[in-house]
Amino acid sequence: MLRAMTSSEKHARQSSAARPQVSVVVPLFNEVDNVRPLVAALVDTLRNERLTYEIILVDDGSTDGTAEALREVQAQHEHVVVIRLRTNFGQSPALAAGFARARGEVVVTMDGDLQNDPRDIPRLLATLDQGYDVVSGWRKRRQDGFFIRRIPSMLANRLVCRVTGVALHDTGCALKAYRGEIIRRLHLYGEMHRFIPALSKMEGARIAELVVRHHPRRYGKSKYNLSRTFRVILDLLTLNLLMRHVRNPLRFFGTIGVLFGLAAVGTLVAAIVLASLVTDDPGVLNVLITLLFLLLVSAFQFLFFGLVAKLIVETGTRREDYFFDLEPMSADGGRA
């Protein structure tokens, strides 16, 4: 029996039919002087490549006139979409807002300070077509301060690559290209935009790296400062936990619970030995019994946390869509 489509189904079908090839997502915070030349460069590049596109500009609570500049370029270019956040939430929420609006088959991200070059976008797309899901830019000749920007970045790159297992020379480069189905599955918060390739790897993405241009900043001021380091480290620890144990968190919590349980057994043995062979001081025995009780409670708590986390993961996995290679296969398992 046929039924009438709901309004949401009609919107979804219309959006799918009009889906552009490329969505470019650019977060902006106090970049009023960069808005117009950035949009002009993007439009020229994408038009020359004869691509269907949309440019999503996310104003992350700017206070310097960026909002007015964005309204002007939106009125001038039909393919420009502007999202304005109420206040300055940070780059990860700004990118998440752009990803939620992006409809393109490929999503490209870049900074709004004109240091990334839009002319590199076709090269990113060409590399993506070679069978990759994520292509990350590498600012091999980075035009930033050596001590304030480049040295901390090199140290951060080594740490991130070691923890995540994603071998990239430049994890902090904003110029990246993603397949749309990959990026729409990611949940960003904190400073997690720095680890999008690692999050994509958890979804089975194939990752490549490409050397891109990098220009000195001409207008405005850099928003980078060393105060973000502590937040980045905390998010990196969270990411490490997710990458190792997201499918079976019971192993992580259960291991800690077992360690507490073994410590409780050791405490019990010590209490028995002291009570029977060494001393009958009730104070010492009371301390050991209290410690035994705390260790047992901790062991059961971590086991309980692991079971609850396991239930949450299993509930989410039942509704999860896994990616498969949709290229036809021959009878012997090769490509058709």
Coordinates of C-alpha atoms in Angstrom, one line a residue:
M1 CA 0.0 0.0 0.0
L2 CA 1.3 3.4 -0.9
R3 CA 1.4 6.2 1.6
A4 CA 2.0 9.9 1.4
M5 CA 5.5 11.1 2.2
T6 CA 5.9 13.2 5.3
S7 CA 7.4 16.7 5.1
S8 CA 10.7 15.4 6.6
E9 CA 10.9 12.7 4.0
K10 CA 10.2 15.1 1.2
H11 CA 12.9 17.4 2.5
A12 CA 15.4 14.6 2.7
R13 CA 14.6 13.5 -0.9
Q14 CA 15.0 17.0 -2.2
S15 CA 18.2 17.5 -0.3
S16 CA 19.6 14.3 -1.7
A17 CA 18.6 15.2 -5.2
A18 CA 20.3 18.6 -5.0
R19 CA 23.4 17.3 -3.2
P20 CA 26.5 19.2 -4.3
Q21 CA 29.7 17.5 -5.0
V22 CA 31.7 19.5 -2.5
S23 CA 30.9 21.3 0.7
V24 CA 33.6 23.6 2.0
V25 CA 33.3 24.3 5.8
V26 CA 35.2 27.3 7.2
P27 CA 35.0 28.3 10.9
L28 CA 35.6 32.0 11.4
F29 CA 36.3 34.1 14.5
N30 CA 37.1 37.7 14.2
E31 CA 38.3 37.5 10.6
V32 CA 36.5 40.5 9.0
D33 CA 39.3 41.4 6.6
N34 CA 39.7 37.8 5.4
V35 CA 36.0 37.0 4.6
R36 CA 35.7 38.7 1.1
P37 CA 39.1 37.5 -0.4
L38 CA 38.5 34.0 1.0
V39 CA 35.1 33.6 -0.6
A40 CA 36.3 35.1 -3.8
A41 CA 39.2 32.6 -4.0
L42 CA 37.0 29.7 -3.1
V43 CA 34.4 30.6 -5.7
D44 CA 37.0 31.0 -8.4
T45 CA 38.7 27.7 -7.7
L46 CA 35.4 25.7 -7.5
R47 CA 34.0 27.3 -10.6
N48 CA 37.1 26.7 -12.6
E49 CA 36.9 23.0 -11.6
R50 CA 33.3 22.9 -12.8
L51 CA 32.1 21.4 -9.5
T52 CA 28.8 21.8 -7.9
Y53 CA 29.5 23.2 -4.5
E54 CA 28.4 25.0 -1.3
I55 CA 30.5 27.1 0.9
I56 CA 29.5 27.0 4.6
L57 CA 30.9 29.8 6.7
V58 CA 30.5 29.4 10.4
D59 CA 30.8 32.6 12.5
D60 CA 31.9 31.4 15.9
G61 CA 30.6 34.4 17.8
S62 CA 32.8 37.1 16.2
T63 CA 32.7 40.6 17.6
D64 CA 34.7 42.6 15.0
G65 CA 32.2 42.9 12.1
T66 CA 32.7 39.5 10.6
A67 CA 29.0 38.8 10.8
E68 CA 28.2 41.9 8.6
A69 CA 30.9 40.8 6.1
L70 CA 29.3 37.3 6.0
R71 CA 25.9 38.7 5.3
E72 CA 27.3 40.7 2.4
V73 CA 29.0 37.7 0.7
Q74 CA 25.9 35.5 1.3
A75 CA 23.8 38.1 -0.6
Q76 CA 26.3 38.2 -3.4
H77 CA 26.8 34.4 -3.8
E78 CA 23.9 32.0 -4.0
H79 CA 26.1 29.0 -3.0
V80 CA 27.3 30.6 0.3
V81 CA 25.6 29.5 3.5
V82 CA 26.2 31.4 6.8
I83 CA 25.8 29.9 10.2
R84 CA 26.2 32.2 13.2
L85 CA 26.8 30.8 16.7
R86 CA 25.5 32.8 19.7
T87 CA 29.0 33.1 21.3
N88 CA 32.5 31.8 20.8
F89 CA 32.2 28.1 21.4
G90 CA 35.5 27.0 19.8
Q91 CA 36.6 25.4 16.6
S92 CA 35.2 21.9 17.3
P93 CA 31.6 23.1 17.9
A94 CA 31.9 25.4 14.9
L95 CA 33.0 22.6 12.6
A96 CA 30.3 20.3 14.0
A97 CA 27.7 23.0 13.1
G98 CA 29.1 23.1 9.6
F99 CA 29.2 19.4 9.3
A100 CA 25.5 19.1 10.4
R101 CA 24.6 21.5 7.5
A102 CA 26.9 20.1 4.9
R103 CA 25.2 18.1 2.1
G104 CA 28.2 17.5 -0.2
E105 CA 29.5 14.1 -1.3
V106 CA 32.9 15.4 -0.1
V107 CA 33.4 17.8 2.8
V108 CA 36.5 20.0 2.8
T109 CA 37.6 22.0 5.8
M110 CA 40.0 24.9 6.0
D111 CA 40.9 27.9 8.2
G112 CA 39.5 31.3 7.4
D113 CA 42.7 33.3 7.8
L114 CA 43.9 32.9 4.2
Q115 CA 46.9 30.8 5.2
N116 CA 45.4 27.7 3.6
D117 CA 45.2 28.0 -0.2
P118 CA 41.9 27.1 -1.9
R119 CA 43.9 26.2 -5.1
D120 CA 44.9 23.0 -3.2
I121 CA 41.3 21.8 -3.0
P122 CA 41.3 20.1 -6.5
R123 CA 44.5 18.2 -5.5
L124 CA 42.9 17.0 -2.3
L125 CA 39.8 15.8 -4.3
A126 CA 42.1 14.0 -6.9
T127 CA 43.9 12.2 -4.1
L128 CA 40.6 11.3 -2.5
D129 CA 39.5 9.7 -5.8
Q130 CA 42.5 7.3 -5.6
G131 CA 40.6 5.3 -3.1
Y132 CA 41.0 7.2 0.2
D133 CA 38.3 8.4 2.6
V134 CA 40.4 11.2 4.2
V135 CA 43.1 13.4 2.8
S136 CA 45.0 15.5 5.3
G137 CA 47.1 18.6 4.3
W138 CA 50.8 18.8 5.2
R139 CA 52.1 22.3 5.7
K140 CA 55.7 21.3 4.8
R141 CA 56.8 24.9 4.4
R142 CA 54.8 26.4 7.3
Q143 CA 54.8 30.2 7.4
D144 CA 54.4 30.6 11.2
G145 CA 56.7 31.6 14.1
F146 CA 59.3 28.9 14.9
F147 CA 59.3 28.9 18.7
I148 CA 55.7 29.8 19.4
R149 CA 53.9 27.8 16.7
R150 CA 56.2 25.3 14.9
I151 CA 58.1 23.7 17.8
P152 CA 54.9 23.1 19.9
S153 CA 53.2 21.8 16.8
M154 CA 56.1 19.3 16.1
L155 CA 55.9 18.0 19.6
A156 CA 52.1 17.7 19.5
N157 CA 52.3 15.9 16.1
R158 CA 54.6 13.2 17.5
L159 CA 52.5 12.7 20.6
V160 CA 49.2 12.5 18.7
C161 CA 50.7 10.1 16.1
R162 CA 52.1 7.9 18.8
V163 CA 48.9 7.7 20.8
T164 CA 46.5 7.4 17.8
G165 CA 48.6 5.3 15.5
V166 CA 47.8 7.7 12.6
A167 CA 51.0 8.5 10.8
L168 CA 50.7 12.1 9.7
H169 CA 53.4 14.8 9.5
D170 CA 50.9 17.6 10.3
T171 CA 47.9 16.7 12.4
G172 CA 47.1 20.4 13.0
C173 CA 46.6 21.4 9.4
A174 CA 42.9 22.5 8.9
L175 CA 42.9 21.9 5.2
K176 CA 41.5 18.4 4.8
A177 CA 39.0 16.5 2.6
Y178 CA 36.6 13.9 3.8
R179 CA 34.0 11.7 2.3
G180 CA 30.6 12.9 3.5
E181 CA 29.5 9.6 4.9
I182 CA 32.6 9.5 7.2
I183 CA 32.4 13.0 8.5
R184 CA 28.7 12.8 9.3
R185 CA 29.3 10.0 11.7
L186 CA 31.7 11.9 13.9
H187 CA 30.8 13.7 17.2
L188 CA 33.1 16.6 18.0
Y189 CA 33.6 18.3 21.3
G190 CA 36.4 20.0 23.3
E191 CA 39.5 20.2 21.1
M192 CA 38.6 17.0 19.1
H193 CA 38.8 18.7 15.8
R194 CA 42.5 18.1 16.0
F195 CA 41.9 14.4 16.0
I196 CA 39.4 14.0 13.1
P197 CA 41.7 11.7 11.1
A198 CA 42.0 9.4 14.2
L199 CA 38.3 9.5 14.7
S200 CA 37.8 8.6 11.0
K201 CA 40.3 5.7 11.4
M202 CA 37.9 4.3 14.0
E203 CA 35.3 4.2 11.3
G204 CA 37.6 2.3 9.0
A205 CA 38.7 5.3 6.9
R206 CA 41.6 5.1 4.6
I207 CA 43.8 8.1 5.2
A208 CA 46.3 9.9 2.9
E209 CA 48.5 13.0 3.3
L210 CA 49.3 15.7 0.7
V211 CA 51.7 18.5 0.8
V212 CA 49.8 21.8 0.6
R213 CA 50.7 25.5 0.3
H214 CA 50.8 27.7 3.4
H215 CA 50.9 31.5 3.4
P216 CA 51.8 34.0 6.0
R217 CA 48.9 35.7 7.8
R218 CA 48.1 39.0 6.2
Y219 CA 45.1 40.2 8.2
G220 CA 43.9 39.8 11.8
K221 CA 45.5 38.0 14.7
S222 CA 46.2 34.4 15.4
K223 CA 43.8 32.7 17.9
Y224 CA 46.4 30.1 18.9
N225 CA 47.9 30.1 22.4
L226 CA 49.7 27.6 24.6
S227 CA 46.8 27.6 27.1
R228 CA 45.0 25.0 24.9
T229 CA 47.8 22.5 25.6
F230 CA 46.2 21.0 28.7
R231 CA 42.8 20.6 27.1
V232 CA 44.4 19.0 24.1
I233 CA 46.2 16.5 26.3
L234 CA 42.9 15.6 28.2
D235 CA 41.1 15.1 24.8
L236 CA 44.0 13.0 23.6
L237 CA 43.7 10.7 26.7
T238 CA 40.0 10.4 26.0
L239 CA 40.6 9.6 22.4
N240 CA 43.2 6.9 23.3
L241 CA 40.6 5.3 25.6
L242 CA 38.0 5.4 22.8
M243 CA 40.3 3.9 20.2
R244 CA 41.4 1.1 22.3
H245 CA 38.2 0.1 24.1
V246 CA 35.2 1.7 22.3
R247 CA 34.0 -1.7 21.1
N248 CA 34.4 -3.5 24.4
P249 CA 34.7 -1.2 27.3
L250 CA 34.2 -4.1 29.7
R251 CA 37.8 -5.1 29.1
F252 CA 39.1 -1.7 30.3
F253 CA 36.9 -1.4 33.4
G254 CA 37.0 -5.1 34.1
T255 CA 40.8 -5.1 34.2
I256 CA 40.8 -2.3 36.8
G257 CA 38.2 -4.2 38.8
V258 CA 40.3 -7.4 38.7
L259 CA 43.3 -5.4 40.0
F260 CA 41.3 -4.0 42.8
G261 CA 40.0 -7.5 43.5
L262 CA 43.5 -9.0 43.6
A263 CA 44.6 -6.2 46.0
A264 CA 41.6 -7.1 48.2
V265 CA 42.7 -10.7 48.3
G266 CA 46.2 -9.6 49.2
T267 CA 44.9 -7.5 52.0
L268 CA 42.8 -10.4 53.3
V269 CA 45.8 -12.7 53.4
A270 CA 47.8 -10.0 55.2
A271 CA 45.1 -9.6 57.8
I272 CA 44.9 -13.3 58.4
V273 CA 48.7 -13.6 58.7
L274 CA 49.0 -10.6 61.1
A275 CA 46.1 -11.9 63.2
S276 CA 47.4 -15.4 63.5
L277 CA 51.2 -15.1 63.6
V278 CA 52.4 -11.5 64.1
T279 CA 50.1 -9.4 66.2
D280 CA 46.7 -9.3 67.7
D281 CA 46.6 -5.5 67.8
P282 CA 42.9 -4.6 67.0
G283 CA 43.9 -1.2 65.5
V284 CA 46.0 -2.8 62.7
L285 CA 43.4 -5.4 62.0
N286 CA 40.7 -2.7 61.8
V287 CA 42.7 -0.7 59.3
L288 CA 43.2 -3.8 57.1
I289 CA 39.6 -4.8 57.3
T290 CA 38.5 -1.2 56.3
L291 CA 41.0 -1.3 53.4
L292 CA 39.7 -4.7 52.4
F293 CA 36.1 -3.4 52.3
L294 CA 37.1 -0.4 50.2
L295 CA 39.0 -2.5 47.7
L296 CA 36.1 -4.9 47.3
V297 CA 33.7 -2.1 46.8
S298 CA 36.0 -0.5 44.2
A299 CA 36.4 -3.8 42.4
F300 CA 32.6 -4.3 42.1
Q301 CA 32.1 -0.7 41.1
F302 CA 34.5 -0.9 38.1
L303 CA 33.0 -4.2 37.0
F304 CA 29.6 -2.6 37.2
F305 CA 30.8 0.4 35.2
G306 CA 32.2 -2.0 32.6
L307 CA 28.9 -3.8 32.3
V308 CA 26.9 -0.6 31.9
A309 CA 29.3 0.7 29.3
K310 CA 29.1 -2.6 27.5
L311 CA 25.3 -2.4 27.4
I312 CA 25.5 1.2 26.1
V313 CA 27.9 0.1 23.3
E314 CA 25.8 -2.9 22.4
T315 CA 22.6 -0.9 22.2
G316 CA 24.3 1.6 19.9
T317 CA 25.9 -1.1 17.8
R318 CA 22.5 -2.7 17.0
R319 CA 21.5 0.5 15.1
E320 CA 25.0 1.2 13.6
D321 CA 25.6 1.1 9.9
Y322 CA 28.9 -0.3 8.9
F323 CA 30.7 0.7 5.8
F324 CA 31.3 -1.9 3.1
D325 CA 33.2 -1.6 -0.2
L326 CA 30.4 -1.3 -2.7
E327 CA 32.5 -2.1 -5.7
P328 CA 31.3 -5.3 -7.4
M329 CA 33.2 -8.4 -6.6
S330 CA 33.9 -11.3 -9.0
A331 CA 33.2 -14.9 -8.0
D332 CA 36.8 -15.5 -6.9
G333 CA 36.8 -12.5 -4.6
G334 CA 38.6 -10.0 -6.9
R335 CA 37.2 -6.9 -8.4
A336 CA 34.7 -7.3 -11.1

